[in-house]
PDB file of C-alpha atoms in Angstrom:
ATOM      1  CA  LYS A  87      66.515 -43.551 145.012  1.00 77.00           C
ATOM      2  CA  TRP A  88      66.616 -44.811 141.307  1.00 85.00           C
ATOM      3  CA  PRO A  89      65.582 -42.335 139.338  1.00 85.00           C
ATOM      4  CA  TRP A  90      68.511 -40.080 141.027  1.00 87.00           C
ATOM      5  CA  ILE A  91      70.538 -43.325 139.543  1.00 87.00           C
ATOM      6  CA  PHE A  92      69.183 -43.382 136.190  1.00 85.00           C
ATOM      7  CA  LEU A  93      69.509 -39.292 136.223  1.00 87.00           C
ATOM      8  CA  CYS A  94      72.916 -39.633 136.139  1.00 89.00           C
ATOM      9  CA  VAL A  95      73.682 -42.058 134.002  1.00 88.00           C
ATOM     10  CA  VAL A  96      72.220 -40.204 131.258  1.00 87.00           C
ATOM     11  CA  VAL A  97      73.765 -37.253 131.878  1.00 88.00           C
ATOM     12  CA  SER A  98      77.314 -39.650 132.364  1.00 90.00           C
ATOM     13  CA  VAL A  99      76.652 -41.293 128.562  1.00 88.00           C
ATOM     14  CA  SER A 100      75.905 -38.013 127.421  1.00 84.00           C
ATOM     15  CA  ILE A 101      79.094 -36.580 128.664  1.00 84.00           C
ATOM     16  CA  ALA A 102      80.976 -38.920 127.386  1.00 83.00           C
ATOM     17  CA  PHE A 103      79.602 -39.353 124.165  1.00 77.00           C
ATOM     18  CA  THR A 104      79.529 -35.543 123.619  1.00 72.00           C
ATOM     19  CA  LEU A 105      83.974 -35.829 124.623  1.00 70.00           C
ATOM     20  CA  LEU A 106      84.087 -38.589 122.418  1.00 70.00           C
ATOM     21  CA  LYS A 107      82.361 -36.881 119.551  1.00 69.00           C
ATOM     22  CA  PHE A 108      84.513 -33.641 119.436  1.00 65.00           C
ATOM     23  CA  LYS A 109      87.654 -35.232 121.227  1.00 71.00           C
ATOM     24  CA  PRO A 110      90.443 -35.682 117.905  1.00 72.00           C
ATOM     25  CA  ASN A 111      91.042 -39.195 116.556  1.00 81.00           C
ATOM     26  CA  GLN A 112      94.396 -40.822 117.685  1.00 85.00           C
ATOM     27  CA  TYR A 113      96.919 -42.266 115.621  1.00 91.00           C
ATOM     28  CA  ARG A 114     100.186 -44.576 116.441  1.00 92.00           C
ATOM     29  CA  VAL A 115     102.900 -43.938 113.780  1.00 93.00           C
ATOM     30  CA  GLN A 116     106.000 -46.941 113.960  1.00 92.00           C
ATOM     31  CA  SER A 117     108.913 -47.274 111.791  1.00 92.00           C
ATOM     32  CA  LYS A 118     111.567 -50.051 111.857  1.00 89.00           C
ATOM     33  CA  VAL A 119     115.150 -48.955 111.024  1.00 88.00           C
ATOM     34  CA  LEU A 120     117.139 -52.289 110.544  1.00 85.00           C
ATOM     35  CA  ILE A 121     120.661 -50.713 112.394  1.00 81.00           C
ATOM     36  CA  LYS A 122     123.607 -52.174 110.025  1.00 74.00           C
ATOM     37  CA  LYS A 123     126.928 -53.569 112.583  1.00 63.00           C
ATOM     38  CA  ASN A 124     129.520 -51.593 111.439  1.00 57.00           C
ATOM     39  CA  ASN A 125     133.357 -52.976 111.433  1.00 52.00           C
ATOM     40  CA  GLN A 126     134.443 -49.722 110.668  1.00 50.00           C
ATOM     41  CA  PHE A 127     137.165 -48.562 112.938  1.00 51.00           C
ATOM     42  CA  SER A 128     136.557 -44.742 113.906  1.00 49.00           C
ATOM     43  CA  ASP A 129     140.389 -44.095 114.632  1.00 50.00           C
ATOM     44  CA  PRO A 130     142.836 -44.887 111.462  1.00 50.00           C
ATOM     45  CA  ASN A 131     145.687 -46.096 114.320  1.00 50.00           C
ATOM     46  CA  GLU A 132     143.473 -49.185 115.250  1.00 48.00           C
ATOM     47  CA  LEU A 133     144.295 -50.614 112.024  1.00 49.00           C
ATOM     48  CA  LEU A 134     147.914 -50.959 113.134  1.00 50.00           C
ATOM     49  CA  PHE A 135     147.337 -50.861 116.599  1.00 47.00           C
ATOM     50  CA  GLY A 136     143.914 -53.090 117.622  1.00 49.00           C
ATOM     51  CA  GLY A 137     143.189 -49.856 119.631  1.00 48.00           C
ATOM     52  CA  ARG A 138     138.529 -50.872 121.043  1.00 47.00           C
ATOM     53  CA  SER A 139     137.289 -54.557 121.434  1.00 44.00           C
ATOM     54  CA  GLY A 140     134.871 -56.274 118.909  1.00 42.00           C
ATOM     55  CA  PHE A 141     132.349 -54.896 121.513  1.00 42.00           C
ATOM     56  CA  GLY A 142     133.513 -51.464 120.668  1.00 43.00           C
ATOM     57  CA  ARG A 143     133.497 -51.302 117.239  1.00 37.00           C
ATOM     58  CA  PHE A 144     130.259 -52.813 116.920  1.00 41.00           C
ATOM     59  CA  GLY A 145     127.847 -49.713 118.038  1.00 49.00           C
ATOM     60  CA  LYS A 146     125.383 -50.088 120.709  1.00 66.00           C
ATOM     61  CA  ILE A 147     121.392 -49.364 119.905  1.00 78.00           C
ATOM     62  CA  ASN A 148     121.454 -47.305 122.872  1.00 80.00           C
ATOM     63  CA  ASP A 149     123.890 -45.044 120.559  1.00 81.00           C
ATOM     64  CA  GLU A 150     121.686 -45.178 117.431  1.00 86.00           C
ATOM     65  CA  ILE A 151     119.087 -44.028 119.332  1.00 87.00           C
ATOM     66  CA  THR A 152     120.723 -41.324 121.044  1.00 87.00           C
ATOM     67  CA  ILE A 153     121.324 -40.157 117.119  1.00 88.00           C
ATOM     68  CA  PHE A 154     117.924 -40.660 115.955  1.00 91.00           C
ATOM     69  CA  SER A 155     116.208 -38.450 119.111  1.00 90.00           C
ATOM     70  CA  SER A 156     119.448 -35.608 119.154  1.00 91.00           C
ATOM     71  CA  PHE A 157     117.926 -31.807 118.575  1.00 92.00           C
ATOM     72  CA  PRO A 158     120.221 -31.150 115.701  1.00 91.00           C
ATOM     73  CA  LEU A 159     118.884 -34.117 113.570  1.00 93.00           C
ATOM     74  CA  ILE A 160     115.363 -33.468 114.712  1.00 94.00           C
ATOM     75  CA  LYS A 161     115.468 -29.590 113.982  1.00 92.00           C
ATOM     76  CA  SER A 162     116.746 -30.479 110.123  1.00 91.00           C
ATOM     77  CA  ALA A 163     114.001 -32.630 109.386  1.00 92.00           C
ATOM     78  CA  LEU A 164     111.216 -30.591 111.002  1.00 92.00           C
ATOM     79  CA  ASP A 165     112.876 -27.831 109.098  1.00 90.00           C
ATOM     80  CA  SER A 166     113.277 -29.423 105.124  1.00 89.00           C
ATOM     81  CA  LEU A 167     109.562 -30.138 105.581  1.00 91.00           C
ATOM     82  CA  ASN A 168     108.341 -26.161 106.894  1.00 90.00           C
ATOM     83  CA  LEU A 169     106.781 -27.770 109.749  1.00 92.00           C
ATOM     84  CA  ASP A 170     107.168 -25.292 111.919  1.00 91.00           C
ATOM     85  CA  VAL A 171     103.958 -23.697 110.180  1.00 93.00           C
ATOM     86  CA  SER A 172     100.031 -25.226 110.700  1.00 94.00           C
ATOM     87  CA  TYR A 173      97.385 -25.060 109.247  1.00 94.00           C
ATOM     88  CA  LYS A 174      93.895 -25.861 110.180  1.00 93.00           C
ATOM     89  CA  ILE A 175      89.708 -25.296 110.158  1.00 91.00           C
ATOM     90  CA  GLU A 176      87.120 -24.758 112.040  1.00 84.00           C
ATOM     91  CA  LYS A 177      84.659 -27.506 112.377  1.00 78.00           C
ATOM     92  CA  GLY A 178      82.120 -27.684 115.162  1.00 71.00           C
ATOM     93  CA  PHE A 179      84.028 -26.768 118.087  1.00 72.00           C
ATOM     94  CA  ASN A 180      87.525 -27.714 117.313  1.00 79.00           C
ATOM     95  CA  GLU A 181      90.003 -27.273 115.109  1.00 84.00           C
ATOM     96  CA  ILE A 182      90.940 -29.400 112.882  1.00 88.00           C
ATOM     97  CA  GLU A 183      94.499 -29.648 111.716  1.00 90.00           C
ATOM     98  CA  ILE A 184      94.694 -29.938 107.613  1.00 91.00           C
ATOM     99  CA  TYR A 185      98.625 -30.689 106.569  1.00 89.00           C
ATOM    100  CA  LYS A 186      98.624 -30.520 103.142  1.00 87.00           C
ATOM    101  CA  GLU A 187      95.030 -30.478 102.026  1.00 88.00           C
ATOM    102  CA  THR A 188      96.262 -26.437 102.680  1.00 91.00           C
ATOM    103  CA  PRO A 189      94.483 -24.430 100.149  1.00 93.00           C
ATOM    104  CA  VAL A 190      96.658 -21.172 100.973  1.00 94.00           C
ATOM    105  CA  ILE A 191     100.743 -21.240 102.038  1.00 93.00           C
ATOM    106  CA  LEU A 192     102.744 -19.106 103.485  1.00 94.00           C
ATOM    107  CA  ASP A 193     105.927 -18.370 102.923  1.00 94.00           C
ATOM    108  CA  PHE A 194     108.750 -16.541 104.780  1.00 93.00           C
ATOM    109  CA  ASP A 195     112.894 -16.498 105.024  1.00 91.00           C
ATOM    110  CA  ARG A 196     113.770 -18.342 107.476  1.00 87.00           C
ATOM    111  CA  GLU A 197     117.543 -17.177 107.221  1.00 86.00           C
ATOM    112  CA  SER A 198     117.230 -14.105 107.747  1.00 87.00           C
ATOM    113  CA  THR A 199     113.894 -13.822 109.886  1.00 86.00           C
ATOM    114  CA  GLU A 200     114.817 -13.274 113.558  1.00 84.00           C
ATOM    115  CA  ILE A 201     111.678 -13.345 115.666  1.00 89.00           C
ATOM    116  CA  LEU A 202     108.413 -14.911 114.615  1.00 90.00           C
ATOM    117  CA  PRO A 203     105.018 -13.753 116.094  1.00 91.00           C
ATOM    118  CA  GLN A 204     104.802 -16.937 118.212  1.00 89.00           C
ATOM    119  CA  GLY A 205     100.713 -17.066 119.387  1.00 86.00           C
ATOM    120  CA  VAL A 206      99.513 -14.844 116.661  1.00 92.00           C
ATOM    121  CA  THR A 207      96.233 -16.869 114.374  1.00 93.00           C
ATOM    122  CA  PHE A 208      96.316 -15.999 110.838  1.00 95.00           C
ATOM    123  CA  SER A 209      93.051 -16.130 109.959  1.00 94.00           C
ATOM    124  CA  ILE A 210      92.424 -15.795 105.679  1.00 93.00           C
ATOM    125  CA  GLU A 211      89.322 -15.639 104.122  1.00 93.00           C
ATOM    126  CA  LEU A 212      89.335 -16.915 100.037  1.00 92.00           C
ATOM    127  CA  LEU A 213      87.949 -13.633  98.623  1.00 91.00           C
ATOM    128  CA  ASN A 214      88.350 -15.228  94.801  1.00 89.00           C
ATOM    129  CA  ASP A 215      91.102 -16.778  93.144  1.00 87.00           C
ATOM    130  CA  ASP A 216      92.910 -14.329  93.189  1.00 91.00           C
ATOM    131  CA  GLU A 217      92.501 -12.062  96.292  1.00 92.00           C
ATOM    132  CA  PHE A 218      91.901 -13.613  99.696  1.00 93.00           C
ATOM    133  CA  ARG A 219      91.315 -11.046 103.233  1.00 95.00           C
ATOM    134  CA  ILE A 220      93.711 -12.209 106.265  1.00 94.00           C
ATOM    135  CA  ARG A 221      93.077 -10.596 109.791  1.00 94.00           C
ATOM    136  CA  THR A 222      95.054 -11.456 112.903  1.00 92.00           C
ATOM    137  CA  ASP A 223      93.531 -11.391 116.671  1.00 86.00           C
ATOM    138  CA  GLU A 224      96.691 -10.542 118.711  1.00 88.00           C
ATOM    139  CA  LEU A 225      99.145  -7.917 118.770  1.00 89.00           C
ATOM    140  CA  PHE A 226     103.054  -8.445 117.434  1.00 90.00           C
ATOM    141  CA  GLU A 227     105.045  -6.189 117.147  1.00 88.00           C
ATOM    142  CA  GLU A 228     102.067  -3.452 118.289  1.00 89.00           C
ATOM    143  CA  THR A 229     100.600  -3.640 114.676  1.00 92.00           C
ATOM    144  CA  LYS A 230      97.603  -6.081 113.023  1.00 92.00           C
ATOM    145  CA  ILE A 231      96.927  -6.844 110.122  1.00 93.00           C
ATOM    146  CA  ASP A 232      92.918  -6.663 108.501  1.00 91.00           C
ATOM    147  CA  GLY A 233      92.617  -5.912 104.779  1.00 92.00           C
ATOM    148  CA  SER A 234      92.571  -7.754 101.672  1.00 93.00           C
ATOM    149  CA  PHE A 235      95.558  -8.714  99.626  1.00 94.00           C
ATOM    150  CA  ARG A 236      96.335 -10.858  96.542  1.00 94.00           C
ATOM    151  CA  PHE A 237      98.045 -14.054  95.968  1.00 93.00           C
ATOM    152  CA  GLY A 238     102.214 -13.740  96.053  1.00 92.00           C
ATOM    153  CA  GLU A 239     102.102  -9.787  97.861  1.00 93.00           C
ATOM    154  CA  LYS A 240     104.183  -8.974 100.628  1.00 94.00           C
ATOM    155  CA  ILE A 241     102.904  -8.178 103.699  1.00 93.00           C
ATOM    156  CA  ASP A 242     104.148  -7.060 106.285  1.00 92.00           C
ATOM    157  CA  LEU A 243     103.572  -7.901 110.159  1.00 92.00           C
ATOM    158  CA  GLY A 244     105.977  -5.535 112.339  1.00 89.00           C
ATOM    159  CA  SER A 245     109.401  -7.072 110.929  1.00 90.00           C
ATOM    160  CA  PHE A 246     107.906 -10.002 109.645  1.00 92.00           C
ATOM    161  CA  GLN A 247     107.464 -10.137 106.861  1.00 93.00           C
ATOM    162  CA  PHE A 248     105.617 -13.132 104.397  1.00 94.00           C
ATOM    163  CA  THR A 249     103.325 -13.683 101.676  1.00 95.00           C
ATOM    164  CA  ILE A 250     100.488 -15.787 100.814  1.00 94.00           C
ATOM    165  CA  HIS A 251     100.773 -18.236  97.662  1.00 94.00           C
ATOM    166  CA  GLN A 252      98.387 -21.043  96.445  1.00 92.00           C
ATOM    167  CA  ASN A 253      98.846 -24.790  96.903  1.00 91.00           C
ATOM    168  CA  PRO A 254      98.744 -26.529  93.556  1.00 88.00           C
ATOM    169  CA  GLU A 255      98.469 -29.680  96.278  1.00 86.00           C
ATOM    170  CA  GLY A 256      95.492 -28.147  98.614  1.00 85.00           C
ATOM    171  CA  LYS A 257      92.254 -28.669  98.260  1.00 86.00           C
ATOM    172  CA  ILE A 258      89.299 -26.291  98.418  1.00 84.00           C
ATOM    173  CA  HIS A 259      87.363 -27.975 101.779  1.00 84.00           C
ATOM    174  CA  PRO A 260      83.414 -26.576 102.129  1.00 84.00           C
ATOM    175  CA  ASN A 261      81.728 -25.249 103.798  1.00 83.00           C
ATOM    176  CA  VAL A 262      85.030 -23.680 106.049  1.00 85.00           C
ATOM    177  CA  GLU A 263      84.668 -19.453 105.929  1.00 85.00           C
ATOM    178  CA  ARG A 264      88.873 -19.096 107.520  1.00 91.00           C
ATOM    179  CA  TYR A 265      90.970 -21.064 107.305  1.00 93.00           C
ATOM    180  CA  LEU A 266      94.057 -20.399 110.589  1.00 94.00           C
ATOM    181  CA  ILE A 267      97.671 -20.163 110.103  1.00 94.00           C
ATOM    182  CA  ARG A 268      99.805 -20.697 113.041  1.00 94.00           C
ATOM    183  CA  LEU A 269     103.813 -20.133 113.135  1.00 94.00           C
ATOM    184  CA  ARG A 270     106.263 -21.985 116.362  1.00 92.00           C
ATOM    185  CA  SER A 271     109.785 -21.380 116.033  1.00 91.00           C
ATOM    186  CA  LEU A 272     111.528 -24.774 115.029  1.00 91.00           C
ATOM    187  CA  GLU A 273     113.789 -25.097 118.654  1.00 92.00           C
ATOM    188  CA  SER A 274     110.077 -25.395 120.347  1.00 92.00           C
ATOM    189  CA  LEU A 275     108.818 -27.556 118.004  1.00 93.00           C
ATOM    190  CA  SER A 276     111.654 -29.622 117.905  1.00 93.00           C
ATOM    191  CA  TYR A 277     112.086 -30.126 121.346  1.00 93.00           C
ATOM    192  CA  SER A 278     108.365 -31.662 121.029  1.00 92.00           C
ATOM    193  CA  TYR A 279     109.066 -34.057 118.488  1.00 93.00           C
ATOM    194  CA  LYS A 280     111.768 -35.174 120.706  1.00 93.00           C
ATOM    195  CA  ASN A 281     109.644 -35.787 123.564  1.00 92.00           C
ATOM    196  CA  SER A 282     107.157 -37.499 121.528  1.00 92.00           C
ATOM    197  CA  LEU A 283     109.739 -39.785 119.933  1.00 93.00           C
ATOM    198  CA  ASN A 284     109.426 -43.705 121.498  1.00 92.00           C
ATOM    199  CA  PHE A 285     112.292 -46.161 120.815  1.00 89.00           C
ATOM    200  CA  GLU A 286     112.222 -49.880 121.352  1.00 84.00           C
ATOM    201  CA  GLU A 287     114.553 -53.040 120.131  1.00 74.00           C
ATOM    202  CA  VAL A 288     112.282 -55.421 118.653  1.00 68.00           C
ATOM    203  CA  GLU A 289     113.767 -58.279 120.442  1.00 66.00           C
ATOM    204  CA  THR A 290     116.586 -58.025 123.396  1.00 63.00           C
ATOM    205  CA  GLN A 291     120.455 -58.060 121.412  1.00 64.00           C
ATOM    206  CA  SER A 292     118.394 -57.121 117.804  1.00 68.00           C
ATOM    207  CA  SER A 293     119.512 -54.711 115.406  1.00 79.00           C
ATOM    208  CA  VAL A 294     115.649 -53.970 114.579  1.00 84.00           C
ATOM    209  CA  LEU A 295     115.122 -50.777 116.145  1.00 86.00           C
ATOM    210  CA  THR A 296     111.383 -49.778 116.402  1.00 90.00           C
ATOM    211  CA  MET A 297     110.412 -45.532 116.329  1.00 91.00           C
ATOM    212  CA  SER A 298     106.948 -44.562 116.928  1.00 93.00           C
ATOM    213  CA  MET A 299     104.995 -41.721 118.375  1.00 93.00           C
ATOM    214  CA  LYS A 300     101.085 -40.287 118.284  1.00 92.00           C
ATOM    215  CA  THR A 301      99.570 -38.067 116.705  1.00 90.00           C
ATOM    216  CA  ASN A 302      96.451 -36.469 115.599  1.00 89.00           C
ATOM    217  CA  VAL A 303      98.019 -35.775 111.549  1.00 91.00           C
ATOM    218  CA  PRO A 304      99.671 -39.413 110.753  1.00 92.00           C
ATOM    219  CA  GLN A 305     100.637 -38.888 107.347  1.00 92.00           C
ATOM    220  CA  LYS A 306     102.244 -35.051 109.249  1.00 93.00           C
ATOM    221  CA  SER A 307     104.858 -37.741 111.787  1.00 93.00           C
ATOM    222  CA  ILE A 308     105.021 -40.838 108.220  1.00 94.00           C
ATOM    223  CA  ASP A 309     106.644 -37.949 106.352  1.00 94.00           C
ATOM    224  CA  PHE A 310     108.469 -36.868 109.813  1.00 94.00           C
ATOM    225  CA  ILE A 311     110.001 -40.182 110.632  1.00 94.00           C
ATOM    226  CA  ASN A 312     110.978 -40.787 107.241  1.00 94.00           C
ATOM    227  CA  ASN A 313     112.761 -37.147 106.430  1.00 94.00           C
ATOM    228  CA  LEU A 314     114.436 -38.169 109.722  1.00 94.00           C
ATOM    229  CA  ILE A 315     115.746 -41.392 108.625  1.00 93.00           C
ATOM    230  CA  GLU A 316     117.024 -39.870 105.437  1.00 92.00           C
ATOM    231  CA  ARG A 317     119.329 -37.189 107.688  1.00 92.00           C
ATOM    232  CA  TYR A 318     120.487 -40.431 109.819  1.00 91.00           C
ATOM    233  CA  ILE A 319     121.227 -41.807 106.809  1.00 90.00           C
ATOM    234  CA  GLU A 320     123.365 -38.372 105.055  1.00 89.00           C
ATOM    235  CA  GLN A 321     124.878 -38.475 108.581  1.00 85.00           C
ATOM    236  CA  ASN A 322     125.442 -42.114 108.982  1.00 82.00           C
ATOM    237  CA  LEU A 323     126.832 -41.416 104.726  1.00 85.00           C
ATOM    238  CA  ILE A 324     129.487 -38.986 105.828  1.00 85.00           C
ATOM    239  CA  ASP A 325     130.705 -39.951 109.429  1.00 79.00           C
ATOM    240  CA  LYS A 326     131.743 -43.142 107.184  1.00 80.00           C
ATOM    241  CA  ASN A 327     133.485 -40.768 104.430  1.00 83.00           C
ATOM    242  CA  GLU A 328     134.954 -38.933 106.337  1.00 83.00           C
ATOM    243  CA  VAL A 329     136.697 -41.829 108.279  1.00 81.00           C
ATOM    244  CA  ALA A 330     137.632 -43.551 104.733  1.00 83.00           C
ATOM    245  CA  ALA A 331     139.102 -40.011 104.224  1.00 83.00           C
ATOM    246  CA  ASN A 332     140.659 -39.929 107.240  1.00 84.00           C
ATOM    247  CA  THR A 333     142.361 -43.208 107.425  1.00 84.00           C
ATOM    248  CA  VAL A 334     143.530 -42.934 104.019  1.00 84.00           C
ATOM    249  CA  ALA A 335     145.711 -40.187 104.922  1.00 83.00           C
ATOM    250  CA  PHE A 336     146.782 -42.280 108.447  1.00 84.00           C
ATOM    251  CA  ILE A 337     148.448 -44.921 105.723  1.00 85.00           C
ATOM    252  CA  ASP A 338     149.240 -42.295 103.143  1.00 80.00           C
ATOM    253  CA  GLN A 339     151.544 -40.689 106.244  1.00 82.00           C
ATOM    254  CA  GLN A 340     152.789 -44.444 107.307  1.00 80.00           C
ATOM    255  CA  LEU A 341     154.279 -44.771 103.751  1.00 82.00           C
ATOM    256  CA  ALA A 342     155.843 -41.516 103.413  1.00 81.00           C
ATOM    257  CA  ILE A 343     157.364 -42.458 106.983  1.00 82.00           C
ATOM    258  CA  ILE A 344     158.303 -46.014 106.227  1.00 83.00           C
ATOM    259  CA  SER A 345     159.557 -45.117 102.676  1.00 79.00           C
ATOM    260  CA  ASP A 346     161.692 -42.498 104.939  1.00 75.00           C
ATOM    261  CA  SER A 347     163.117 -44.951 107.246  1.00 77.00           C
ATOM    262  CA  LEU A 348     164.012 -47.228 104.529  1.00 78.00           C
ATOM    263  CA  ASN A 349     165.411 -44.319 102.288  1.00 76.00           C
ATOM    264  CA  ASN A 350     168.103 -43.902 105.395  1.00 77.00           C
ATOM    265  CA  LYS A 351     168.853 -47.016 105.879  1.00 73.00           C
ATOM    266  CA  GLU A 352     169.979 -47.831 102.445  1.00 72.00           C
ATOM    267  CA  ARG A 353     172.205 -44.792 102.453  1.00 74.00           C
ATOM    268  CA  ASN A 354     173.832 -45.901 105.556  1.00 71.00           C
ATOM    269  CA  LEU A 355     174.196 -49.552 104.201  1.00 67.00           C
ATOM    270  CA  GLU A 356     175.740 -47.448 101.218  1.00 69.00           C
ATOM    271  CA  ASP A 357     177.917 -45.383 102.963  1.00 66.00           C
ATOM    272  CA  PHE A 358     179.007 -48.740 105.302  1.00 63.00           C
ATOM    273  CA  LYS A 359     180.452 -49.870 102.088  1.00 60.00           C
ATOM    274  CA  SER A 360     182.334 -47.591 101.002  1.00 67.00           C
ATOM    275  CA  SER A 361     184.200 -46.656 104.345  1.00 66.00           C
ATOM    276  CA  GLU A 362     185.163 -50.659 104.471  1.00 58.00           C
ATOM    277  CA  ASP A 363     186.107 -50.863 101.057  1.00 56.00           C
ATOM    278  CA  ILE A 364     183.329 -53.267  99.899  1.00 52.00           C
ATOM    279  CA  SER A 365     181.619 -52.937  96.778  1.00 52.00           C
ATOM    280  CA  ASP A 366     178.975 -55.701  96.845  1.00 54.00           C
ATOM    281  CA  LEU A 367     178.886 -57.913  99.871  1.00 52.00           C
ATOM    282  CA  SER A 368     177.366 -60.584  97.523  1.00 59.00           C
ATOM    283  CA  ILE A 369     180.997 -61.397  95.602  1.00 60.00           C
ATOM    284  CA  GLU A 370     182.484 -60.601  98.692  1.00 60.00           C
ATOM    285  CA  GLY A 371     180.760 -63.928 100.333  1.00 63.00           C
ATOM    286  CA  SER A 372     180.931 -65.604  96.985  1.00 66.00           C
ATOM    287  CA  MET A 373     184.759 -65.430  97.103  1.00 68.00           C
ATOM    288  CA  MET A 374     184.895 -66.607 100.645  1.00 69.00           C
ATOM    289  CA  VAL A 375     182.954 -69.536 100.401  1.00 63.00           C
ATOM    290  CA  GLU A 376     185.417 -70.755  97.170  1.00 73.00           C
ATOM    291  CA  GLN A 377     188.225 -70.110  99.872  1.00 70.00           C
ATOM    292  CA  TYR A 378     186.778 -71.998 102.421  1.00 65.00           C
ATOM    293  CA  ASN A 379     186.093 -74.762  99.453  1.00 68.00           C
ATOM    294  CA  GLN A 380     189.548 -74.758  98.100  1.00 71.00           C
ATOM    295  CA  ILE A 381     190.962 -75.067 101.594  1.00 70.00           C
ATOM    296  CA  GLU A 382     188.951 -78.082 102.606  1.00 65.00           C
ATOM    297  CA  THR A 383     189.799 -79.773  99.528  1.00 70.00           C
ATOM    298  CA  CYS A 384     193.050 -79.768 100.425  1.00 68.00           C
ATOM    299  CA  LEU A 385     193.271 -80.927 104.169  1.00 60.00           C
ATOM    300  CA  LEU A 386     191.099 -83.963 102.119  1.00 58.00           C
ATOM    301  CA  TYR A 387     194.093 -84.400  99.432  1.00 57.00           C
ATOM    302  CA  THR A 388     196.386 -84.341 102.675  1.00 56.00           C
ATOM    303  CA  SER A 389     194.246 -86.744 104.787  1.00 54.00           C
ATOM    304  CA  ASP A 390     194.062 -89.377 102.229  1.00 54.00           C
ATOM    305  CA  ALA A 391     198.421 -89.057 101.288  1.00 50.00           C
ATOM    306  CA  ALA A 392     198.965 -89.865 104.972  1.00 50.00           C
ATOM    307  CA  ASP A 393     196.881 -92.830 105.122  1.00 53.00           C
ATOM    308  CA  ASP A 394     198.362 -94.199 101.663  1.00 54.00           C
ATOM    309  CA  LEU A 395     201.856 -93.665 104.015  1.00 49.00           C
TER     310      LEU A 395
END
């Protein structure tokens, strides 16, 4: 049986070596975020009437995790980086994403485009410094592309219009005949990134939040996480400014109410003084005190005179 055992070991090692050789590397990108305690009231009424307890005012770490993993925030970060377009090259039996090193960029109007050719692969061959050849492997709205174009020229694939530009920060990869471009909707991409994000506290009751994700393209994930944090800071600033504006408006409103109340009280006092024929309450009070002192003096004089008798 030894020959069979040796053959099985050789085959197993060969298969494992082949899988590891062609399997893309996977990395873990991690970032730590300090969540500052927010002493600010979200409701202006709490300034006067207290409202929530201290635990409610200081946002829990789970609340911040919910914000970071929210769909609108993730979608905004992906949209600003144009990550709905991916660029790859063929290397052996694998496709390797090149991200910022791509020599070409596919550009389209994201606001007016309603349907993206998802599932369609754009294959681009560089002919010279001004021209390229582009092909599509699948039909989109019953159309395909197979021809030569100039950089910056508008290209139509059904209702989808786009242009191909040269990337000044990219580079030509040696021994690469074609570059592959694929598109994906921001909605599906956002859900994918949302499921890839992991959150954890550094320590129990800590204000430091660890955000991480596994990826085959580390720089792409680094850019995404950094941009996600920037969007979070911007949104947090907008919320704080809104709270501050509402607080100022509330204080102004309360001051106006108090001012009106004081004015009414002052008018009522003036009406009372006029109706009782009192010109000045302070003067009347002084006159009463003086009369009291005179009466007291008279009483003391009378008492001394009686003692003498």
